[in-house]
Amino acid sequence: MNIKQLPVLITLGAASLCTAIHAQKPVGNDSTLIVAENQEAEVAYNQGNDFVAQRNYTQAIQSFSEAIAVNPRFSKAYINRGFAKSEIADYAGAISDFTHAITTDAQAAAAYYGRGLAYFNQGKSADAMQDFNEAMRKGYKEAKVYYYVGIAHFELGEYEDAVNNLTLAINTDGNNASMYNDRGSVYRVLEQYDKAIADYRQAIRLDPKMATAYNNLGSVLMKKGNTDEAISQYGLAIALDPQYYIAYNNRARAKFEKNLFDDMISDCQKAISIKSDYAFAYNNMGIAQMKKKDYEAAYKSFSKAIQLNSNFAEAYLNRGSCAEMQRNFDKAVADWKKASQLGIEKARNYIAFYE
């Protein structure tokens, strides 16, 4: 899922002071000093926003920091510095800024949203959910907050709530391809395949260059038994992103259903050339090699998959079957026992035949 979000800037009007930031504060009465300081802070703040528009987040952070140095209670500068820090993956720093903004202005809904997003990017879905909900309670009801609440529910395994919030996001902004793609993925988990297909197709209509939507559509079409179209969709994903190793591996799996074992091996090799530690591709390549009766090569492929992922239950099961074909029954039983320990119940039937 695509979780990256551009910063949400809190903008001010153009500052009335047109010159650069003062090196020395003006002399005058207290009220004059306060006005000058506010103007100085706004100049630095607006410069920060300009840097964000240029995607120069390091300079933006520096400008927002200058604004905060002049006016330590400038909550909007903390908020925008938080979003800029999130853009460079400084999520801890972003959380600190959003939290400071909240202590300064408890009604700062954008600060709750921003902190929720930073928590989300740290993998803290429960904390993210709490802040997203607080942002909505304070009136922050834009499509993006519904979207991230939906994704947080998905991460927590709360699929119906995920669908409900993603639907709210789509109803608020019906032109966002990622929202349809991600709702389709929730429908896929719920095994509501027709709804998933409809959402993936809509995502593709909205963004014909979204490679992940083609790959996801292919995976659901496989579930529906439409192997030929699935292979086609994986091919479209690969054409858009030639480094999409997951799509190569998925296409290899689809080609297994068509008995295209040489093509299957080729796709697995391509996936491995892109991501050398991709255990799934080694496992699938081993399956194709077994079908071609190249048991020595298959055994090596399954062993590599296990080396990369010592808890890969299916690879143990498959390597055991390969060892059986090589008449090495002790190794076969050992692998099946490991597969059984990792949760593959049918491995027990294989073991029982030899014990």
Short mmCIF file of N, CA, C and O in Angstrom, two decimals, residues 220-264:
data_model
loop_
_atom_site.label_atom_id
_atom_site.label_comp_id
_atom_site.label_asym_id
_atom_site.label_seq_id
_atom_site.Cartn_x
_atom_site.Cartn_y
_atom_site.Cartn_z
N VAL A 220 -6.13 -11.32 -7.96
CA VAL A 220 -7.54 -11.66 -7.72
C VAL A 220 -8.10 -12.47 -8.88
O VAL A 220 -8.89 -13.39 -8.69
N LEU A 221 -7.68 -12.13 -10.10
CA LEU A 221 -8.12 -12.93 -11.24
C LEU A 221 -7.65 -14.37 -11.11
O LEU A 221 -8.36 -15.30 -11.50
N MET A 222 -6.47 -14.57 -10.54
CA MET A 222 -6.00 -15.94 -10.27
C MET A 222 -6.95 -16.63 -9.30
O MET A 222 -7.27 -17.82 -9.46
N LYS A 223 -7.38 -15.91 -8.27
CA LYS A 223 -8.33 -16.49 -7.31
C LYS A 223 -9.62 -16.90 -7.99
O LYS A 223 -10.27 -17.88 -7.59
N LYS A 224 -10.00 -16.17 -9.03
CA LYS A 224 -11.24 -16.45 -9.76
C LYS A 224 -11.02 -17.49 -10.85
O LYS A 224 -11.96 -17.85 -11.56
N GLY A 225 -9.79 -17.96 -11.03
CA GLY A 225 -9.49 -18.97 -12.04
C GLY A 225 -9.27 -18.43 -13.43
O GLY A 225 -9.20 -19.21 -14.40
N ASN A 226 -9.13 -17.11 -13.55
CA ASN A 226 -8.91 -16.50 -14.87
C ASN A 226 -7.40 -16.32 -15.07
O ASN A 226 -6.86 -15.21 -14.99
N THR A 227 -6.74 -17.43 -15.35
CA THR A 227 -5.28 -17.43 -15.39
C THR A 227 -4.73 -16.61 -16.56
O THR A 227 -3.74 -15.88 -16.40
N ASP A 228 -5.33 -16.73 -17.73
CA ASP A 228 -4.80 -16.02 -18.90
C ASP A 228 -4.82 -14.51 -18.69
O ASP A 228 -3.83 -13.82 -18.99
N GLU A 229 -5.95 -13.98 -18.19
CA GLU A 229 -5.99 -12.53 -17.97
C GLU A 229 -5.05 -12.13 -16.83
O GLU A 229 -4.46 -11.05 -16.86
N ALA A 230 -4.91 -13.01 -15.84
CA ALA A 230 -3.98 -12.72 -14.75
C ALA A 230 -2.56 -12.56 -15.28
O ALA A 230 -1.86 -11.60 -14.94
N ILE A 231 -2.14 -13.47 -16.15
CA ILE A 231 -0.80 -13.37 -16.76
C ILE A 231 -0.66 -12.07 -17.52
O ILE A 231 0.37 -11.40 -17.46
N SER A 232 -1.71 -11.68 -18.23
CA SER A 232 -1.70 -10.42 -18.97
C SER A 232 -1.53 -9.23 -18.04
O SER A 232 -0.75 -8.31 -18.31
N GLN A 233 -2.26 -9.22 -16.92
CA GLN A 233 -2.18 -8.10 -15.98
C GLN A 233 -0.80 -8.02 -15.33
O GLN A 233 -0.24 -6.94 -15.15
N TYR A 234 -0.23 -9.17 -14.99
CA TYR A 234 1.13 -9.16 -14.44
C TYR A 234 2.11 -8.59 -15.47
O TYR A 234 3.02 -7.84 -15.13
N GLY A 235 1.89 -8.95 -16.73
CA GLY A 235 2.76 -8.42 -17.78
C GLY A 235 2.66 -6.91 -17.90
O GLY A 235 3.67 -6.22 -18.12
N LEU A 236 1.44 -6.38 -17.75
CA LEU A 236 1.27 -4.92 -17.79
C LEU A 236 1.97 -4.25 -16.61
O LEU A 236 2.58 -3.19 -16.76
N ALA A 237 1.90 -4.87 -15.44
CA ALA A 237 2.60 -4.34 -14.27
C ALA A 237 4.11 -4.30 -14.51
O ALA A 237 4.79 -3.31 -14.20
N ILE A 238 4.64 -5.36 -15.10
CA ILE A 238 6.08 -5.45 -15.37
C ILE A 238 6.48 -4.43 -16.44
O ILE A 238 7.55 -3.81 -16.35
N ALA A 239 5.64 -4.24 -17.44
CA ALA A 239 5.94 -3.25 -18.48
C ALA A 239 6.05 -1.85 -17.89
O ALA A 239 6.89 -1.05 -18.32
N LEU A 240 5.20 -1.56 -16.90
CA LEU A 240 5.24 -0.25 -16.25
C LEU A 240 6.41 -0.13 -15.29
O LEU A 240 6.97 0.95 -15.10
N ASP A 241 6.78 -1.24 -14.66
CA ASP A 241 7.88 -1.23 -13.69
C ASP A 241 8.72 -2.49 -13.89
O ASP A 241 8.46 -3.53 -13.29
N PRO A 242 9.75 -2.41 -14.73
CA PRO A 242 10.57 -3.60 -15.03
C PRO A 242 11.32 -4.16 -13.82
O PRO A 242 11.86 -5.27 -13.90
N GLN A 243 11.35 -3.44 -12.71
CA GLN A 243 12.01 -3.92 -11.50
C GLN A 243 11.01 -4.52 -10.50
O GLN A 243 11.37 -4.80 -9.36
N TYR A 244 9.81 -4.76 -10.95
CA TYR A 244 8.73 -5.22 -10.06
C TYR A 244 8.87 -6.73 -9.86
O TYR A 244 8.16 -7.54 -10.48
N TYR A 245 9.74 -7.13 -8.96
CA TYR A 245 10.07 -8.55 -8.77
C TYR A 245 8.86 -9.35 -8.28
O TYR A 245 8.74 -10.54 -8.61
N ILE A 246 7.98 -8.73 -7.52
CA ILE A 246 6.79 -9.45 -7.03
C ILE A 246 5.91 -9.86 -8.21
O ILE A 246 5.36 -10.97 -8.24
N ALA A 247 5.77 -8.96 -9.19
CA ALA A 247 4.95 -9.27 -10.36
C ALA A 247 5.56 -10.42 -11.16
O ALA A 247 4.84 -11.26 -11.70
N TYR A 248 6.90 -10.44 -11.28
CA TYR A 248 7.55 -11.57 -11.97
C TYR A 248 7.24 -12.89 -11.25
O TYR A 248 6.90 -13.90 -11.88
N ASN A 249 7.35 -12.88 -9.94
CA ASN A 249 7.09 -14.09 -9.17
C ASN A 249 5.63 -14.51 -9.29
O ASN A 249 5.31 -15.70 -9.45
N ASN A 250 4.72 -13.52 -9.24
CA ASN A 250 3.30 -13.84 -9.37
C ASN A 250 2.98 -14.40 -10.75
O ASN A 250 2.16 -15.32 -10.90
N ARG A 251 3.61 -13.83 -11.77
CA ARG A 251 3.38 -14.35 -13.12
C ARG A 251 3.91 -15.77 -13.25
O ARG A 251 3.30 -16.62 -13.92
N ALA A 252 5.04 -16.03 -12.60
CA ALA A 252 5.58 -17.40 -12.60
C ALA A 252 4.58 -18.36 -11.99
O ALA A 252 4.35 -19.46 -12.52
N ARG A 253 3.96 -17.95 -10.89
CA ARG A 253 2.96 -18.81 -10.25
C ARG A 253 1.77 -19.06 -11.18
O ARG A 253 1.24 -20.17 -11.24
N ALA A 254 1.37 -18.04 -11.91
CA ALA A 254 0.26 -18.20 -12.85
C ALA A 254 0.65 -19.14 -14.00
O ALA A 254 -0.16 -19.95 -14.46
N LYS A 255 1.89 -19.05 -14.45
CA LYS A 255 2.35 -19.89 -15.56
C LYS A 255 2.41 -21.36 -15.16
O LYS A 255 2.33 -22.24 -16.02
N PHE A 256 2.54 -21.62 -13.86
CA PHE A 256 2.49 -22.99 -13.38
C PHE A 256 1.16 -23.63 -13.76
O PHE A 256 1.10 -24.81 -14.15
N GLU A 257 0.08 -22.86 -13.65
CA GLU A 257 -1.25 -23.38 -13.97
C GLU A 257 -1.38 -23.72 -15.46
O GLU A 257 -2.24 -24.51 -15.85
N LYS A 258 -0.53 -23.12 -16.29
CA LYS A 258 -0.55 -23.37 -17.74
C LYS A 258 0.54 -24.37 -18.16
O LYS A 258 0.74 -24.60 -19.36
N ASN A 259 1.22 -24.97 -17.17
CA ASN A 259 2.31 -25.93 -17.44
C ASN A 259 3.44 -25.31 -18.25
O ASN A 259 4.15 -26.01 -18.98
N LEU A 260 3.65 -24.01 -18.09
CA LEU A 260 4.73 -23.30 -18.80
C LEU A 260 5.94 -23.23 -17.88
O LEU A 260 6.32 -22.18 -17.37
N PHE A 261 6.58 -24.38 -17.67
CA PHE A 261 7.59 -24.47 -16.63
C PHE A 261 8.88 -23.74 -17.00
O PHE A 261 9.53 -23.16 -16.12
N ASP A 262 9.26 -23.74 -18.27
CA ASP A 262 10.45 -22.99 -18.67
C ASP A 262 10.22 -21.49 -18.47
O ASP A 262 11.11 -20.77 -17.97
N ASP A 263 9.03 -21.01 -18.87
CA ASP A 263 8.71 -19.60 -18.66
C ASP A 263 8.66 -19.26 -17.17
O ASP A 263 9.06 -18.18 -16.74
N MET A 264 8.16 -20.21 -16.41
CA MET A 264 8.08 -20.03 -14.96
C MET A 264 9.48 -19.84 -14.36
O MET A 264 9.72 -18.92 -13.56
#
